Amino acid sequence: MNHDKFAHISDNELLERFYTGHNNEWLGILLQRYTLMLLGTCMKYLKNTDEAKDAVQQVFLKTITELHKYKVDYFKSWLYMIARNHCLMLLRDKNIHIPVEENTYLEDHTTDKAELMEKDYTLTIMEASIEELSTEQKTCVTLFYLQKRSYNEIVETTGYTLMQVKSHIQNGKRNLKLLVEKKMKNN
Amino acid sequence: MADIENILHNEDDLNNEQLIKYLEGKLSEEERHAIEKQMAASSFTNDAIEGLQSIANKKDINLYVDELNRQLHQYTHKHQKKKSKRAIKHLDWIILSIIIVILLCVLGYYVINLHKQNKQPDKTEIKR
């Protein structure tokens, strides 16, 4: 099959086609879209190209086997969970220390991305909530999302390291979400 | 104002070509920011990019991906071939069974006919 001609078909539709006839070729087209990201993810944890490539192959095989057994609704999140958990298992087998924040096996649940946007957030709540973030988080979130600055620019402007900038943006975003949810509940 | 709402909106669908260009530093400011927004929104994207950044020679990435895709192609087609082989085997048995039944019918017909022919001379002898 020529994979380019399937570019217009969404992940969900490819998955549906696979579930309809259990033809693995649909799965091949779908997985090929994520080969690069899987390689990167496995590289991040295993830090060795050969091991990462082996791990990606294992993830492919596991995906092919598992998807015949049960239905998956959110393929991308599920695939990430499979890849990450596989890498963590390999590291544990080798008794390699894993940092605490990365040491949690992901569970098969869907992300709440759509749910959040479906709710009608008022801009005033958002603006007020940004003010309640810590100074570092407020600075990074404002520079990144409102002033559209790149990671490197924020590093140069604030003097934080790249890791710190990423962390402030991630945590700031999470805290902002919690603050908005809390305010929405109270209203 | 829409930018404030975008903070909680998770971007999706990262283009592989764009990702490679991001790693090679060949994107415009705006495009780079779009990728970084996706990194902030998705752990998968963030992990993938951090991992790919650790590969020293970026040109090797495409070679690795091609190699993995060839392997994937073998996996998905091998399983499919096995399936079709199994289907052919099933079909073989059905055809074989039909042939045996037809042969038995033909054989039965000949045996009955032979039996009838053997009985006929006896009847004329009795008449005489």
GROMACS .gro file of C-alpha atoms in nm:
model
  315
    1MET     CA    1   0.000   0.000   0.000
    2ASN     CA    2   0.121   0.351  -0.079
    3HIS     CA    3   0.097   0.532   0.253
    4ASP     CA    4   0.092   0.888   0.117
    5LYS     CA    5  -0.244   0.840  -0.040
    6PHE     CA    6  -0.390   0.779   0.306
    7ALA     CA    7  -0.269   1.110   0.448
    8HIS     CA    8  -0.622   1.253   0.439
    9ILE     CA    9  -0.759   0.971   0.657
   10SER     CA   10  -0.767   1.050   1.029
   11ASP     CA   11  -0.618   0.824   1.296
   12ASN     CA   12  -0.964   0.735   1.422
   13GLU     CA   13  -1.084   0.636   1.077
   14LEU     CA   14  -0.777   0.416   1.019
   15LEU     CA   15  -0.840   0.252   1.354
   16GLU     CA   16  -1.206   0.195   1.263
   17ARG     CA   17  -1.104   0.037   0.931
   18PHE     CA   18  -0.868  -0.193   1.118
   19TYR     CA   19  -1.138  -0.294   1.367
   20THR     CA   20  -1.385  -0.360   1.083
   21GLY     CA   21  -1.175  -0.614   0.894
   22HIS     CA   22  -0.880  -0.677   1.131
   23ASN     CA   23  -0.649  -0.601   0.841
   24ASN     CA   24  -0.306  -0.519   0.988
   25GLU     CA   25  -0.214  -0.304   0.691
   26TRP     CA   26  -0.437  -0.024   0.828
   27LEU     CA   27  -0.248  -0.053   1.154
   28GLY     CA   28   0.081  -0.029   0.964
   29ILE     CA   29  -0.026   0.300   0.806
   30LEU     CA   30  -0.136   0.435   1.143
   31LEU     CA   31   0.179   0.329   1.331
   32GLN     CA   32   0.405   0.467   1.059
   33ARG     CA   33   0.272   0.814   1.141
   34TYR     CA   34   0.422   0.780   1.488
   35THR     CA   35   0.754   0.603   1.414
   36LEU     CA   36   0.951   0.927   1.453
   37MET     CA   37   0.782   1.023   1.778
   38LEU     CA   38   0.819   0.672   1.917
   39LEU     CA   39   1.190   0.674   1.832
   40GLY     CA   40   1.229   1.009   2.010
   41THR     CA   41   1.036   0.894   2.316
   42CYS     CA   42   1.239   0.572   2.346
   43MET     CA   43   1.561   0.772   2.295
   44LYS     CA   44   1.466   1.007   2.576
   45TYR     CA   45   1.438   0.723   2.827
   46LEU     CA   46   1.694   0.471   2.699
   47LYS     CA   47   1.961   0.717   2.573
   48ASN     CA   48   2.096   0.467   2.321
   49THR     CA   49   1.995   0.450   1.954
   50ASP     CA   50   2.017   0.071   1.918
   51GLU     CA   51   1.817   0.009   2.233
   52ALA     CA   52   1.566   0.276   2.130
   53LYS     CA   53   1.521   0.116   1.787
   54ASP     CA   54   1.469  -0.227   1.946
   55ALA     CA   55   1.218  -0.076   2.188
   56VAL     CA   56   1.022   0.085   1.901
   57GLN     CA   57   1.002  -0.256   1.730
   58GLN     CA   58   0.873  -0.410   2.052
   59VAL     CA   59   0.614  -0.134   2.080
   60PHE     CA   60   0.503  -0.206   1.721
   61LEU     CA   61   0.460  -0.576   1.797
   62LYS     CA   62   0.280  -0.508   2.122
   63THR     CA   63   0.046  -0.264   1.949
   64ILE     CA   64  -0.036  -0.516   1.674
   65THR     CA   65  -0.108  -0.787   1.933
   66GLU     CA   66  -0.300  -0.574   2.183
   67LEU     CA   67  -0.526  -0.395   1.935
   68HIS     CA   68  -0.662  -0.731   1.820
   69LYS     CA   69  -0.771  -0.798   2.178
   70TYR     CA   70  -0.952  -0.479   2.277
   71LYS     CA   71  -1.079  -0.149   2.146
   72VAL     CA   72  -0.878   0.170   2.192
   73ASP     CA   73  -1.051   0.507   2.154
   74TYR     CA   74  -0.761   0.753   2.182
   75PHE     CA   75  -0.481   0.591   1.986
   76LYS     CA   76  -0.212   0.858   2.029
   77SER     CA   77  -0.238   0.872   2.411
   78TRP     CA   78  -0.259   0.495   2.429
   79LEU     CA   79   0.049   0.449   2.208
   80TYR     CA   80   0.248   0.693   2.423
   81MET     CA   81   0.146   0.502   2.734
   82ILE     CA   82   0.261   0.171   2.578
   83ALA     CA   83   0.597   0.318   2.466
   84ARG     CA   84   0.672   0.499   2.792
   85ASN     CA   85   0.576   0.204   3.013
   86HIS     CA   86   0.786  -0.030   2.796
   87CYS     CA   87   1.093   0.196   2.837
   88LEU     CA   88   1.040   0.230   3.214
   89MET     CA   89   1.013  -0.148   3.240
   90LEU     CA   90   1.342  -0.191   3.050
   91LEU     CA   91   1.513   0.060   3.280
   92ARG     CA   92   1.379  -0.111   3.590
   93ASP     CA   93   1.500  -0.448   3.463
   94LYS     CA   94   1.847  -0.294   3.436
   95ASN     CA   95   1.813  -0.139   3.782
   96ILE     CA   96   1.866   0.207   3.640
   97HIS     CA   97   1.753   0.493   3.862
   98ILE     CA   98   1.464   0.687   3.712
   99PRO     CA   99   1.387   1.044   3.829
  100VAL     CA  100   1.073   1.058   4.046
  101GLU     CA  101   0.869   1.275   3.807
  102GLU     CA  102   0.930   1.024   3.527
  103ASN     CA  103   0.889   0.719   3.744
  104THR     CA  104   0.515   0.679   3.717
  105TYR     CA  105   0.358   0.425   3.488
  106LEU     CA  106   0.086   0.580   3.281
  107GLU     CA  107  -0.264   0.444   3.301
  108ASP     CA  108  -0.485   0.396   3.004
  109HIS     CA  109  -0.708   0.699   3.031
  110THR     CA  110  -0.789   0.967   2.784
  111THR     CA  111  -0.660   1.321   2.811
  112ASP     CA  112  -0.902   1.585   2.915
  113LYS     CA  113  -0.810   1.819   2.631
  114ALA     CA  114  -1.151   1.835   2.467
  115GLU     CA  115  -1.343   1.853   2.794
  116LEU     CA  116  -1.160   2.165   2.898
  117MET     CA  117  -1.227   2.353   2.580
  118GLU     CA  118  -1.588   2.249   2.572
  119LYS     CA  119  -1.654   2.445   2.888
  120ASP     CA  120  -1.713   2.811   2.837
  121TYR     CA  121  -1.430   2.975   3.024
  122THR     CA  122  -1.465   3.344   3.081
  123LEU     CA  123  -1.160   3.546   2.993
  124THR     CA  124  -1.180   3.743   3.314
  125ILE     CA  125  -1.140   3.426   3.520
  126MET     CA  126  -0.839   3.330   3.311
  127GLU     CA  127  -0.676   3.670   3.344
  128ALA     CA  128  -0.736   3.682   3.719
  129SER     CA  129  -0.599   3.330   3.757
  130ILE     CA  130  -0.275   3.413   3.575
  131GLU     CA  131  -0.215   3.682   3.838
  132GLU     CA  132  -0.241   3.417   4.110
  133LEU     CA  133   0.041   3.205   3.969
  134SER     CA  134   0.388   3.223   4.120
  135THR     CA  135   0.613   3.493   3.969
  136GLU     CA  136   0.821   3.241   3.773
  137GLN     CA  137   0.519   3.060   3.634
  138LYS     CA  138   0.336   3.383   3.555
  139THR     CA  139   0.640   3.520   3.369
  140CYS     CA  140   0.697   3.204   3.165
  141VAL     CA  141   0.328   3.145   3.085
  142THR     CA  142   0.280   3.509   2.979
  143LEU     CA  143   0.594   3.515   2.764
  144PHE     CA  144   0.520   3.179   2.604
  145TYR     CA  145   0.146   3.192   2.540
  146LEU     CA  146   0.061   3.562   2.527
  147GLN     CA  147   0.379   3.704   2.378
  148LYS     CA  148   0.450   3.393   2.168
  149ARG     CA  149   0.818   3.380   2.263
  150SER     CA  150   1.020   3.064   2.197
  151TYR     CA  151   1.181   2.855   2.473
  152ASN     CA  152   1.526   2.994   2.389
  153GLU     CA  153   1.406   3.354   2.398
  154ILE     CA  154   1.249   3.299   2.740
  155VAL     CA  155   1.574   3.141   2.860
  156GLU     CA  156   1.763   3.451   2.742
  157THR     CA  157   1.509   3.697   2.887
  158THR     CA  158   1.461   3.538   3.227
  159GLY     CA  159   1.795   3.371   3.290
  160TYR     CA  160   1.624   3.042   3.379
  161THR     CA  161   1.754   2.717   3.230
  162LEU     CA  162   1.561   2.546   2.949
  163MET     CA  163   1.447   2.276   3.193
  164GLN     CA  164   1.320   2.541   3.436
  165VAL     CA  165   1.136   2.729   3.161
  166LYS     CA  166   0.963   2.409   3.044
  167SER     CA  167   0.878   2.317   3.399
  168HIS     CA  168   0.735   2.664   3.483
  169ILE     CA  169   0.521   2.655   3.169
  170GLN     CA  170   0.394   2.301   3.240
  171ASN     CA  171   0.326   2.366   3.608
  172GLY     CA  172   0.186   2.713   3.540
  173LYS     CA  173  -0.054   2.568   3.287
  174ARG     CA  174  -0.161   2.293   3.527
  175ASN     CA  175  -0.211   2.538   3.815
  176LEU     CA  176  -0.402   2.773   3.589
  177LYS     CA  177  -0.633   2.490   3.492
  178LEU     CA  178  -0.692   2.403   3.858
  179LEU     CA  179  -0.756   2.767   3.952
  180VAL     CA  180  -1.005   2.815   3.670
  181GLU     CA  181  -1.183   2.489   3.753
  182LYS     CA  182  -1.205   2.591   4.119
  183LYS     CA  183  -1.348   2.932   4.030
  184MET     CA  184  -1.596   2.782   3.788
  185LYS     CA  185  -1.714   2.544   4.059
  186ASN     CA  186  -1.757   2.824   4.312
  187ASN     CA  187  -1.957   3.029   4.061
  188MET     CA  188  -0.763   3.791   2.384
  189ALA     CA  189  -0.785   3.455   2.209
  190ASP     CA  190  -0.428   3.385   2.325
  191ILE     CA  191  -0.547   3.356   2.685
  192GLU     CA  192  -0.793   3.085   2.589
  193ASN     CA  193  -0.521   2.907   2.392
  194ILE     CA  194  -0.326   2.840   2.712
  195LEU     CA  195  -0.560   2.558   2.805
  196HIS     CA  196  -0.611   2.442   2.448
  197ASN     CA  197  -0.397   2.142   2.360
  198GLU     CA  198  -0.259   2.151   2.007
  199ASP     CA  199  -0.267   1.830   1.810
  200ASP     CA  200  -0.139   1.663   1.492
  201LEU     CA  201   0.230   1.728   1.469
  202ASN     CA  202   0.371   1.707   1.119
  203ASN     CA  203   0.684   1.486   1.101
  204GLU     CA  204   0.842   1.709   0.838
  205GLN     CA  205   0.796   2.016   1.059
  206LEU     CA  206   0.941   1.825   1.352
  207ILE     CA  207   1.260   1.739   1.159
  208LYS     CA  208   1.292   2.101   1.047
  209TYR     CA  209   1.251   2.211   1.409
  210LEU     CA  210   1.535   1.977   1.512
  211GLU     CA  211   1.753   2.115   1.233
  212GLY     CA  212   1.667   2.475   1.332
  213LYS     CA  213   1.516   2.547   0.993
  214LEU     CA  214   1.184   2.693   1.109
  215SER     CA  215   1.066   3.052   1.133
  216GLU     CA  216   0.999   3.209   1.474
  217GLU     CA  217   0.627   3.156   1.437
  218GLU     CA  218   0.658   2.792   1.327
  219ARG     CA  219   0.904   2.720   1.608
  220HIS     CA  220   0.666   2.865   1.861
  221ALA     CA  221   0.382   2.652   1.723
  222ILE     CA  222   0.590   2.336   1.779
  223GLU     CA  223   0.690   2.446   2.129
  224LYS     CA  224   0.325   2.507   2.211
  225GLN     CA  225   0.257   2.148   2.113
  226MET     CA  226   0.546   2.038   2.334
  227ALA     CA  227   0.395   2.225   2.629
  228ALA     CA  228   0.056   2.069   2.556
  229SER     CA  229   0.160   1.708   2.503
  230SER     CA  230   0.404   1.494   2.701
  231PHE     CA  231   0.436   1.262   2.401
  232THR     CA  232   0.553   1.548   2.177
  233ASN     CA  233   0.783   1.685   2.447
  234ASP     CA  234   0.945   1.347   2.518
  235ALA     CA  235   0.979   1.274   2.146
  236ILE     CA  236   1.153   1.603   2.070
  237GLU     CA  237   1.382   1.585   2.374
  238GLY     CA  238   1.481   1.232   2.272
  239LEU     CA  239   1.541   1.322   1.908
  240GLN     CA  240   1.749   1.623   2.013
  241SER     CA  241   1.985   1.382   2.187
  242ILE     CA  242   2.068   1.209   1.856
  243ALA     CA  243   2.391   1.380   1.752
  244ASN     CA  244   2.364   1.341   1.375
  245LYS     CA  245   2.019   1.461   1.276
  246LYS     CA  246   2.058   1.311   0.928
  247ASP     CA  247   2.064   0.963   1.084
  248ILE     CA  248   1.711   1.012   1.216
  249ASN     CA  249   1.549   0.963   0.875
  250LEU     CA  250   1.760   0.649   0.816
  251TYR     CA  251   1.647   0.504   1.151
  252VAL     CA  252   1.285   0.586   1.078
  253ASP     CA  253   1.303   0.425   0.730
  254GLU     CA  254   1.460   0.113   0.880
  255LEU     CA  255   1.188   0.092   1.147
  256ASN     CA  256   0.913   0.147   0.890
  257ARG     CA  257   1.051  -0.136   0.674
  258GLN     CA  258   1.044  -0.361   0.979
  259LEU     CA  259   0.690  -0.248   1.059
  260HIS     CA  260   0.585  -0.327   0.701
  261GLN     CA  261   0.718  -0.680   0.745
  262TYR     CA  262   0.528  -0.725   1.073
  263THR     CA  263   0.196  -0.608   0.935
  264HIS     CA  264   0.230  -0.804   0.609
  265LYS     CA  265   0.363  -1.123   0.769
  266HIS     CA  266   0.058  -1.143   0.993
  267GLN     CA  267  -0.165  -1.078   0.694
  268LYS     CA  268   0.005  -1.350   0.485
  269LYS     CA  269  -0.042  -1.601   0.765
  270LYS     CA  270  -0.410  -1.511   0.775
  271SER     CA  271  -0.456  -1.558   0.400
  272LYS     CA  272  -0.262  -1.886   0.409
  273ARG     CA  273  -0.500  -2.007   0.678
  274ALA     CA  274  -0.795  -1.903   0.460
  275ILE     CA  275  -0.652  -2.095   0.163
  276LYS     CA  276  -0.607  -2.402   0.382
  277HIS     CA  277  -0.976  -2.382   0.483
  278LEU     CA  278  -1.075  -2.351   0.118
  279ASP     CA  279  -0.861  -2.656   0.027
  280TRP     CA  280  -1.045  -2.873   0.276
  281ILE     CA  281  -1.386  -2.763   0.149
  282ILE     CA  282  -1.292  -2.842  -0.214
  283LEU     CA  283  -1.143  -3.178  -0.114
  284SER     CA  284  -1.460  -3.272   0.076
  285ILE     CA  285  -1.680  -3.182  -0.224
  286ILE     CA  286  -1.462  -3.392  -0.460
  287ILE     CA  287  -1.478  -3.692  -0.223
  288VAL     CA  288  -1.860  -3.664  -0.200
  289ILE     CA  289  -1.891  -3.645  -0.583
  290LEU     CA  290  -1.656  -3.943  -0.626
  291LEU     CA  291  -1.860  -4.144  -0.373
  292CYS     CA  292  -2.181  -4.058  -0.562
  293VAL     CA  293  -2.030  -4.165  -0.896
  294LEU     CA  294  -1.893  -4.484  -0.745
  295GLY     CA  295  -2.227  -4.560  -0.582
  296TYR     CA  296  -2.407  -4.509  -0.914
  297TYR     CA  297  -2.174  -4.755  -1.091
  298VAL     CA  298  -2.201  -5.016  -0.819
  299ILE     CA  299  -2.583  -4.999  -0.825
  300ASN     CA  300  -2.585  -5.016  -1.208
  301LEU     CA  301  -2.347  -5.312  -1.206
  302HIS     CA  302  -2.562  -5.485  -0.950
  303LYS     CA  303  -2.874  -5.427  -1.165
  304GLN     CA  304  -2.701  -5.561  -1.479
  305ASN     CA  305  -2.592  -5.876  -1.295
  306LYS     CA  306  -2.949  -5.938  -1.180
  307GLN     CA  307  -3.119  -5.901  -1.527
  308PRO     CA  308  -2.995  -6.235  -1.693
  309ASP     CA  309  -3.130  -6.430  -1.394
  310LYS     CA  310  -3.484  -6.296  -1.461
  311THR     CA  311  -3.484  -6.417  -1.832
  312GLU     CA  312  -3.361  -6.755  -1.726
  313ILE     CA  313  -3.652  -6.788  -1.482
  314LYS     CA  314  -3.902  -6.688  -1.759
  315ARG     CA  315  -3.775  -6.971  -1.987
   0.00000   0.00000   0.00000
